[in-house]
PDB file of C-alpha atoms and ligand atoms in Angstrom:
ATOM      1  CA  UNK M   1      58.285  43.308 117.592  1.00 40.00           C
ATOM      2  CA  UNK M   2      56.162  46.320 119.103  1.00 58.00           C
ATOM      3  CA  UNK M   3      57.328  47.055 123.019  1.00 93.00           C
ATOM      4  CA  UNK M   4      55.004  45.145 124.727  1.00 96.00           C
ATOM      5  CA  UNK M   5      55.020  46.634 128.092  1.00 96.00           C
ATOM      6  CA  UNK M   6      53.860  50.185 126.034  1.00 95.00           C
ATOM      7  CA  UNK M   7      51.102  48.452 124.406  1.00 96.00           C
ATOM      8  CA  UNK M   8      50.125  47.266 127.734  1.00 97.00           C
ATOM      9  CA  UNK M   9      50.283  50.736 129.724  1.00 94.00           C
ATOM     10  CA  UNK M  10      48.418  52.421 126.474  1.00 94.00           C
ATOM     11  CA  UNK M  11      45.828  49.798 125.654  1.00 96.00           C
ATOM     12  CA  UNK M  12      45.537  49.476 129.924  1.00 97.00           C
ATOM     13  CA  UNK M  13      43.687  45.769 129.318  1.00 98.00           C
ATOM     14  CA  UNK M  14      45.359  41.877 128.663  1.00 98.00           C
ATOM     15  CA  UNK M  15      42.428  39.450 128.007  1.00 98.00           C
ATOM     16  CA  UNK M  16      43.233  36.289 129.365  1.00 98.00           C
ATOM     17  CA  UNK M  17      41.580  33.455 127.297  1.00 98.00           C
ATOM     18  CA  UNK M  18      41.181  30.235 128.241  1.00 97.00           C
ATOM     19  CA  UNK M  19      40.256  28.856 124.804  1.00 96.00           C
ATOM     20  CA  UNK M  20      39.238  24.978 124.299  1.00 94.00           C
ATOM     21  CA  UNK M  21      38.584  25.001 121.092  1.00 94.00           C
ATOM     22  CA  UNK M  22      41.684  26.512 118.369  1.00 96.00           C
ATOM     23  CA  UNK M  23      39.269  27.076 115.477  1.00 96.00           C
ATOM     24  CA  UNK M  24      37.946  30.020 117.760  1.00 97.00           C
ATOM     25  CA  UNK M  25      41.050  32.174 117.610  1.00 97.00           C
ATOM     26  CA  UNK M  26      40.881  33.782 114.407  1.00 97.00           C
ATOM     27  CA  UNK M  27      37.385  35.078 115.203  1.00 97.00           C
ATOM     28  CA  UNK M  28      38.527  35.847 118.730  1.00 98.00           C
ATOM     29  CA  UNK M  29      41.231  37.782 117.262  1.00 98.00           C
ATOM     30  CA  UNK M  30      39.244  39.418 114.896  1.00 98.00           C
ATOM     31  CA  UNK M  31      36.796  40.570 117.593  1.00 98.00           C
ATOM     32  CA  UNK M  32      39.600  42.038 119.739  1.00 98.00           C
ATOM     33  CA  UNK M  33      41.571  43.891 116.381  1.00 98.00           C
ATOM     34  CA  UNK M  34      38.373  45.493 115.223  1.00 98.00           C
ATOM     35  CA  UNK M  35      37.743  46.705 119.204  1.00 98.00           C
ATOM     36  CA  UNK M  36      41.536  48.092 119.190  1.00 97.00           C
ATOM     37  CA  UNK M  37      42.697  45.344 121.338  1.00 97.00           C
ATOM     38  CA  UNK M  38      47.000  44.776 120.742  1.00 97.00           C
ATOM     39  CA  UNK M  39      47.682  42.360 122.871  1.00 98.00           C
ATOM     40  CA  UNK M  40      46.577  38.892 124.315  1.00 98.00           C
ATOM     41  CA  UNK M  41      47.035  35.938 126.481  1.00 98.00           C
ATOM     42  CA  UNK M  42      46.179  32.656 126.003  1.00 98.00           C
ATOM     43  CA  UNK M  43      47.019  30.396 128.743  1.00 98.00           C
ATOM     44  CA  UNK M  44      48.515  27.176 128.741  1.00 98.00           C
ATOM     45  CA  UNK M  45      45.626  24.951 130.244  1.00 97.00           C
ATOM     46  CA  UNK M  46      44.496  23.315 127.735  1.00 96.00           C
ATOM     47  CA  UNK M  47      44.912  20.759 124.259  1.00 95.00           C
ATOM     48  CA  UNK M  48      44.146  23.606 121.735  1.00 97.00           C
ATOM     49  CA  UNK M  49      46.525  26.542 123.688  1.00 98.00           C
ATOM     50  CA  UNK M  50      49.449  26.172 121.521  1.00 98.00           C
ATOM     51  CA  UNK M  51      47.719  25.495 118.213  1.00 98.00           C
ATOM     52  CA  UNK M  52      45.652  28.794 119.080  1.00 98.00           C
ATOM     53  CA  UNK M  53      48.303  30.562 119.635  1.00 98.00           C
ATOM     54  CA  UNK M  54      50.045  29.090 115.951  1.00 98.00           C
ATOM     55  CA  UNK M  55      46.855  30.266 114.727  1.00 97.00           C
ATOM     56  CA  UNK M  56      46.887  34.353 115.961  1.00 98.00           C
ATOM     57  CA  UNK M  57      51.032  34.176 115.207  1.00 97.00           C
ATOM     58  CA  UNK M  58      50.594  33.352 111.797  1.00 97.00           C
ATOM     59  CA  UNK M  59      47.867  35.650 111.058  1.00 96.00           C
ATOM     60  CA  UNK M  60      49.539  38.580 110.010  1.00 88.00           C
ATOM     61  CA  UNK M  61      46.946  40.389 112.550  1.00 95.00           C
ATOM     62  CA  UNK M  62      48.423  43.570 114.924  1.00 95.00           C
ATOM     63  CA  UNK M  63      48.420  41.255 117.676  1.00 97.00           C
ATOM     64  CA  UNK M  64      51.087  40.483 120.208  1.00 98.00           C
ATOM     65  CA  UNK M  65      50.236  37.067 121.455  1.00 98.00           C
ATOM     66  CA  UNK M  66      51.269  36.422 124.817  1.00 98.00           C
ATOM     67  CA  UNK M  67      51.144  32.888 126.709  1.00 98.00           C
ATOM     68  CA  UNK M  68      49.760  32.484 129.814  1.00 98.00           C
ATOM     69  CA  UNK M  69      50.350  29.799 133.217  1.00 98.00           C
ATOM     70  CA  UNK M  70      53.945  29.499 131.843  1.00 98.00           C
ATOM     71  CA  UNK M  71      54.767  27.306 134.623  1.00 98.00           C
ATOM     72  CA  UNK M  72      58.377  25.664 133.073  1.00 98.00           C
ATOM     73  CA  UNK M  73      61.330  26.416 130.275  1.00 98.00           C
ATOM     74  CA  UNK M  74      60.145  23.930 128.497  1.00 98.00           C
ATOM     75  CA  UNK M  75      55.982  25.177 128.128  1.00 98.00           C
ATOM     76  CA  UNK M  76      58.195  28.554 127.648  1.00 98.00           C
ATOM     77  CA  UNK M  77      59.948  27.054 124.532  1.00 98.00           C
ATOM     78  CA  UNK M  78      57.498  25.499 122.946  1.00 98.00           C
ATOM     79  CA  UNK M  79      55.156  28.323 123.116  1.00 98.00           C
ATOM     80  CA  UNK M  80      57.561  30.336 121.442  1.00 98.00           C
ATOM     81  CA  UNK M  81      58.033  28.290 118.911  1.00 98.00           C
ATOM     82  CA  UNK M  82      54.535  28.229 118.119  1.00 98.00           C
ATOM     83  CA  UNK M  83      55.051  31.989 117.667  1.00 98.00           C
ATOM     84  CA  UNK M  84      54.346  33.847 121.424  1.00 98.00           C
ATOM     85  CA  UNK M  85      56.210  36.569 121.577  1.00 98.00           C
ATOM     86  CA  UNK M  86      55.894  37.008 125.166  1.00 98.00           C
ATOM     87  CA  UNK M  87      55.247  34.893 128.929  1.00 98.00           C
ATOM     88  CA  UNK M  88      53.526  35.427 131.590  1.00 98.00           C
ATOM     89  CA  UNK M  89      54.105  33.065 134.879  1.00 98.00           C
ATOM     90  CA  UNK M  90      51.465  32.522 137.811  1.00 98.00           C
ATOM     91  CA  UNK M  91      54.315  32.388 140.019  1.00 97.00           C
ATOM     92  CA  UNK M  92      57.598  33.344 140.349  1.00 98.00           C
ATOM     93  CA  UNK M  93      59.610  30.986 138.681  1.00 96.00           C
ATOM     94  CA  UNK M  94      63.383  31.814 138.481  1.00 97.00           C
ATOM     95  CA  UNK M  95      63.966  29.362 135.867  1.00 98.00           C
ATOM     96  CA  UNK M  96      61.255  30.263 133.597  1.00 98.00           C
ATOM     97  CA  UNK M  97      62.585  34.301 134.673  1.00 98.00           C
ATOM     98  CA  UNK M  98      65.914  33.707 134.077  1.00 98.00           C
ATOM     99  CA  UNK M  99      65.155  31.966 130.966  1.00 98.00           C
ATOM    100  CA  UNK M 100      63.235  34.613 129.373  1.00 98.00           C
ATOM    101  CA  UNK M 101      65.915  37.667 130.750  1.00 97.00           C
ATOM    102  CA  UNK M 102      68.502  35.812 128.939  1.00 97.00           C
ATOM    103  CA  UNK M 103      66.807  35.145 125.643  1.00 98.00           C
ATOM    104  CA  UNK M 104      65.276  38.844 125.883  1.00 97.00           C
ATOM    105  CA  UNK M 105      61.992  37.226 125.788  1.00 98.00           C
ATOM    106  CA  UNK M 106      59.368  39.543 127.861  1.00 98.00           C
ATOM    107  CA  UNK M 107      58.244  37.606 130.811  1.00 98.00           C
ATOM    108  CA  UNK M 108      55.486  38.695 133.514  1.00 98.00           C
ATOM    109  CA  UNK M 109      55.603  36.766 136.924  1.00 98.00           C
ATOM    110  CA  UNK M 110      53.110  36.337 139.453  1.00 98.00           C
ATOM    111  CA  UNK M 111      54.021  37.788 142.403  1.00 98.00           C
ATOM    112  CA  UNK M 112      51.714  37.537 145.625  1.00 97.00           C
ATOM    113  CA  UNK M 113      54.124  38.833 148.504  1.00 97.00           C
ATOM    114  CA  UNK M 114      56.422  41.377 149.353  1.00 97.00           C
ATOM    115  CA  UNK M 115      59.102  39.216 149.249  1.00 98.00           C
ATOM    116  CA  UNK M 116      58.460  37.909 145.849  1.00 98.00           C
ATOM    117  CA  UNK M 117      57.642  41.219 144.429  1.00 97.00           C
ATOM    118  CA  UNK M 118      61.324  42.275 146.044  1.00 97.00           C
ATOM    119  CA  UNK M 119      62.951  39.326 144.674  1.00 97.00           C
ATOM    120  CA  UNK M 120      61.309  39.857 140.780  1.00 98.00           C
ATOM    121  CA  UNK M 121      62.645  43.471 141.261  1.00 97.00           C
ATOM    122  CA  UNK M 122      65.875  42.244 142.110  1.00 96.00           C
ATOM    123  CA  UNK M 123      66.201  39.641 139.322  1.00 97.00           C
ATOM    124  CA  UNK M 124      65.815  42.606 136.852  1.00 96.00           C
ATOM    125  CA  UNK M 125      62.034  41.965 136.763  1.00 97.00           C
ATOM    126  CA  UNK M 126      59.894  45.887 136.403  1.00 95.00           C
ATOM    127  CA  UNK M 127      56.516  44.198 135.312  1.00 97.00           C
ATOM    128  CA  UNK M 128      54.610  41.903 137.513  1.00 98.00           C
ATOM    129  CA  UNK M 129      51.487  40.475 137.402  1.00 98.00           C
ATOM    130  CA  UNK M 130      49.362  41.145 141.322  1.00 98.00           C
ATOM    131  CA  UNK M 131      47.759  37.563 141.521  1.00 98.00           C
ATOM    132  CA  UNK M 132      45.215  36.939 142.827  1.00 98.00           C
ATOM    133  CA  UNK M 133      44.679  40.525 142.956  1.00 98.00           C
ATOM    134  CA  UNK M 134      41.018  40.429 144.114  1.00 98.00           C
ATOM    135  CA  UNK M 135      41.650  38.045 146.579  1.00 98.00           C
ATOM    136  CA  UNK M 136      44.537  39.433 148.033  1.00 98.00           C
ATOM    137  CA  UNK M 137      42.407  42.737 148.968  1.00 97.00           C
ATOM    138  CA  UNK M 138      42.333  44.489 145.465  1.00 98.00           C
ATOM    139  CA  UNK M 139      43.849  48.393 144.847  1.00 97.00           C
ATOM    140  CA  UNK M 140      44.259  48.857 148.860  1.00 97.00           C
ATOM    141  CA  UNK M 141      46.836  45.951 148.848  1.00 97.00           C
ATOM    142  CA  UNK M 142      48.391  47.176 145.643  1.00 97.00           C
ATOM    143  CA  UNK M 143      48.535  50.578 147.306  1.00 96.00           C
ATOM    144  CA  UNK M 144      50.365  48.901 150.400  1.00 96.00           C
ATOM    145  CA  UNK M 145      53.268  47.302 148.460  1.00 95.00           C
ATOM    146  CA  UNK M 146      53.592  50.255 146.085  1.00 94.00           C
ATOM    147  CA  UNK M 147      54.637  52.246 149.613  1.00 93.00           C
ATOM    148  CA  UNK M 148      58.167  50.087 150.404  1.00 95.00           C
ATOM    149  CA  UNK M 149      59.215  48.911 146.669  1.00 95.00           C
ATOM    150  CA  UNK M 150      58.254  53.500 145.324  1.00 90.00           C
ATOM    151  CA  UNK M 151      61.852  53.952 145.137  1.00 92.00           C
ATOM    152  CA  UNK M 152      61.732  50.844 142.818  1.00 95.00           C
ATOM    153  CA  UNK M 153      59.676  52.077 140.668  1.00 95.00           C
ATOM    154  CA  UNK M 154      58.038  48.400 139.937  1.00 96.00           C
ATOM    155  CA  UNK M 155      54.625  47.939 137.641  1.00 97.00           C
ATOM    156  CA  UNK M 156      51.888  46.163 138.594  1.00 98.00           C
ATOM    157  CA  UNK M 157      49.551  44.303 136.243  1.00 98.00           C
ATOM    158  CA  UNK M 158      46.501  43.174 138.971  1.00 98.00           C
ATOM    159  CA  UNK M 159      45.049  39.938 137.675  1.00 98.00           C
ATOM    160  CA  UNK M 160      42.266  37.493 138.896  1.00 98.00           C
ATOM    161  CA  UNK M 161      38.879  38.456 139.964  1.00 98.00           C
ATOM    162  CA  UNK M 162      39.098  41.723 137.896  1.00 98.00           C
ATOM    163  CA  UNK M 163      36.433  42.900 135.652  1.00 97.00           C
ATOM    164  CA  UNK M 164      34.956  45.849 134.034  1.00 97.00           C
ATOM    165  CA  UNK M 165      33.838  47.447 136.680  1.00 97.00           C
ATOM    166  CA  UNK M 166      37.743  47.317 138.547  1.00 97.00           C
ATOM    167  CA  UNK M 167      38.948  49.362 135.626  1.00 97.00           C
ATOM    168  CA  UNK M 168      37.696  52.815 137.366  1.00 96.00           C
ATOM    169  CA  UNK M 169      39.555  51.862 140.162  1.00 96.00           C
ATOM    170  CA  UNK M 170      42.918  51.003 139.086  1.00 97.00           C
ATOM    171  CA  UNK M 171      43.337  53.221 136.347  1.00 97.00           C
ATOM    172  CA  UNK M 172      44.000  56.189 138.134  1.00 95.00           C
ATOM    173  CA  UNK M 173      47.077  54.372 139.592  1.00 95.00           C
ATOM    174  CA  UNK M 174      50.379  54.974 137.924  1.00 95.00           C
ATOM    175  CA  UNK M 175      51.945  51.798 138.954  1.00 96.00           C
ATOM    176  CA  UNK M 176      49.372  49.955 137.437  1.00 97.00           C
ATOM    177  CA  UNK M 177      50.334  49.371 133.994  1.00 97.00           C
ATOM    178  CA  UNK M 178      47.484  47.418 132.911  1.00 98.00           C
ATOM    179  CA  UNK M 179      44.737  44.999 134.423  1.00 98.00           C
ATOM    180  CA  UNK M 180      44.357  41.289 132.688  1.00 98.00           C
ATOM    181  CA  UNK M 181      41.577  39.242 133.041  1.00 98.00           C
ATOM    182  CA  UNK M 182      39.454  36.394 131.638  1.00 98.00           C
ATOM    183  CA  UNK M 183      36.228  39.061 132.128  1.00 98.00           C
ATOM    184  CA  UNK M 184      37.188  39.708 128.408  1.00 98.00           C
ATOM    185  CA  UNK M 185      37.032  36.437 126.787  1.00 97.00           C
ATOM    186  CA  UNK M 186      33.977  34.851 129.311  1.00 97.00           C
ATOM    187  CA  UNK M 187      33.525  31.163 128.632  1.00 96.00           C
ATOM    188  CA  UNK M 188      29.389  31.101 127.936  1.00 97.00           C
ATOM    189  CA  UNK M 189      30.316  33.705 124.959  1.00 98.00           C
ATOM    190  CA  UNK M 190      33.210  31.649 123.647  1.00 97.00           C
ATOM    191  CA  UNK M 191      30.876  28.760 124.242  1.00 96.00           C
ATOM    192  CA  UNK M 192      28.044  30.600 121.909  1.00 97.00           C
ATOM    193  CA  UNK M 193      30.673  32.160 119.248  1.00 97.00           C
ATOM    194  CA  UNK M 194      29.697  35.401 120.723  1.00 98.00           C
ATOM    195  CA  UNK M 195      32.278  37.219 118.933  1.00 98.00           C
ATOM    196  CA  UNK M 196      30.100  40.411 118.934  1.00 98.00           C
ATOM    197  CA  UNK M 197      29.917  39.900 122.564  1.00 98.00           C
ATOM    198  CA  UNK M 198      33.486  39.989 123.205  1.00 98.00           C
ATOM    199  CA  UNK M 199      34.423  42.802 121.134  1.00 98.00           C
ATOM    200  CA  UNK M 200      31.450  45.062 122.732  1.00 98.00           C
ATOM    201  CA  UNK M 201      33.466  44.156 126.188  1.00 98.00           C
ATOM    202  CA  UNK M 202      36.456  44.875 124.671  1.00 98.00           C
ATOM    203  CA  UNK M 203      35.688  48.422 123.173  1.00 98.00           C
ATOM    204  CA  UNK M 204      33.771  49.058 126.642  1.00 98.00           C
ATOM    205  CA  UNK M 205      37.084  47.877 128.416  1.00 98.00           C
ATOM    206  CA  UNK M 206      39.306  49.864 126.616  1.00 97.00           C
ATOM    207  CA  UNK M 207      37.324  53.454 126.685  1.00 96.00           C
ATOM    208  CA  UNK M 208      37.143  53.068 130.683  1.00 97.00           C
ATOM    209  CA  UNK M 209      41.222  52.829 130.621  1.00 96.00           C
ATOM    210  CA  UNK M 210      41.739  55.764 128.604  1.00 95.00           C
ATOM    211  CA  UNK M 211      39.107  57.667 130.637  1.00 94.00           C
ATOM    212  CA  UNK M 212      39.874  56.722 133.471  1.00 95.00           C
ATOM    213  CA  UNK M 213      43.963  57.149 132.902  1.00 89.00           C
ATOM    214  CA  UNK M 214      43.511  60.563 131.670  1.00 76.00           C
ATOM    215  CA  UNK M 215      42.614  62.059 134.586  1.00 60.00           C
ATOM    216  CA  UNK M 216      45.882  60.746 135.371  1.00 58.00           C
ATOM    217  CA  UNK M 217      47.772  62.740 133.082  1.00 59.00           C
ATOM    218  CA  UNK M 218      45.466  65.803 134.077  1.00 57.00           C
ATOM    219  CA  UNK M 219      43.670  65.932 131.332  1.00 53.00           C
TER     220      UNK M 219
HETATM  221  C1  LIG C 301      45.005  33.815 135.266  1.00 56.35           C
HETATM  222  O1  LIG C 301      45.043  32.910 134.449  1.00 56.35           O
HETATM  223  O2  LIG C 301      45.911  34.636 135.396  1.00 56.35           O
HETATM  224  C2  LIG C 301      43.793  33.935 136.134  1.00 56.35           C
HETATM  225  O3  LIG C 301      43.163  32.705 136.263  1.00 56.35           O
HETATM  226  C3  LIG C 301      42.830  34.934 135.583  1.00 56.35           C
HETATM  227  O4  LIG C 301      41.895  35.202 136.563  1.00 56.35           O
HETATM  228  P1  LIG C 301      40.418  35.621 136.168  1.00 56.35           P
HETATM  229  O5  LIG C 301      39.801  34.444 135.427  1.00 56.35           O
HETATM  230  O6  LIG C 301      39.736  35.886 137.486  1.00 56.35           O
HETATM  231  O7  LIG C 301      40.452  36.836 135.298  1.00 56.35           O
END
């Protein structure tokens, strides 16, 4: 399996989908290969998740397939057995965590305080997912908790309320690994098989990381 947390810090963008319908995700996945897209997330809140996620495992695609709103061992378990190669928590759940470290299965929890970002760190946790990042005050709160937990070199991925336009902003941040969002798999183009749609959002999406990292690495 490719190192996920690379893909995420190169590619700089984790769509979120909320998919209802499974017979979606090859076209989905199509749309987000052809825009350069390696990785996804497809969360856990609905009938067709898993299936959708059988679906992108099994297609031979360069896609690592993530699941999303892991909220317990067992949703972890069965969503990698329907071929997820990776978790990512709204919370911070030391089962699912512990679960996950011990299994080496990658695992990104939702962390919304201090404390909780300390205790992820401490549990052996380096990648965790800001959320709600927009309503928890965006980059400037980011900024704030990067200042005590520096020396622990942790890496955010900012989630909820982001979209295109946040990309500029949190780019230029080292500690942000990547941003994830549902901005890059919006429901009225699902809805219309806007597939074309997505992957114009997607390629958009992408281009603003690398432009925006590179000034990053002085380029
Ligand atoms: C999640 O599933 O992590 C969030 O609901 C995504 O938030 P967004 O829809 O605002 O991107």
């Amino acid at each position: 399996m490719n190192d996920i947390y690379q893909i995420l810090e190169e590619d700089g963008i984790l769509p979120i989908v909320n998919i209802q319908d499974a017979s979606k995700a090859k076209a989905l996945l199509n749309a987000y290969c052809k825009a350069g897209i390696r990785a996804m997330e497809v969360t856990l809140r609905s009938e067709a998740a898993l299936s959708a996620i059988q679906a992108i495992a099994n297609s031979k695609m360069p896609m690592n397939i993530g699941a999303g709103t892991v909220l317990t061992v067992d949703e972890c378990k069965r969503s990698l057995k329907h071929g997820a190669t990776f978790m990512v928590t709204p919370c911070l759940n030391e089962k699912v965590v512990r679960f996950c470290l011990d299994h080496s299965v990658p695992v990104i929890p939702g962390c919304s305080t201090a404390t909780e970002i300390f205790r992820a760190l401490e549990l052996g946790i380096n990648v965790i997912k800001f959320f709600p990042a927009k309503n928890l005050g965006g980059l400037d709160t980011v900024k704030a908790l990067l200042g005590p937990f520096e020396k622990m070199n942790p890496k955010f991925m900012p989630t909820g309320g982001i979209n295109e336009a946040s990309i500029e902003e949190y780019a230029p941040i080292p500690n942000v690994i990547a941003l994830a969002g549902s901005w890059l798999a919006p429901r009225n183009l699902l809805l219309n098989n806007d597939f074309q749609g997505i992957e114009e959002i997607a390629l958009r999406s992408l281009r603003a990381w690398r432009e925006n990292r590179r000034i990053l690495a002085g380029e």
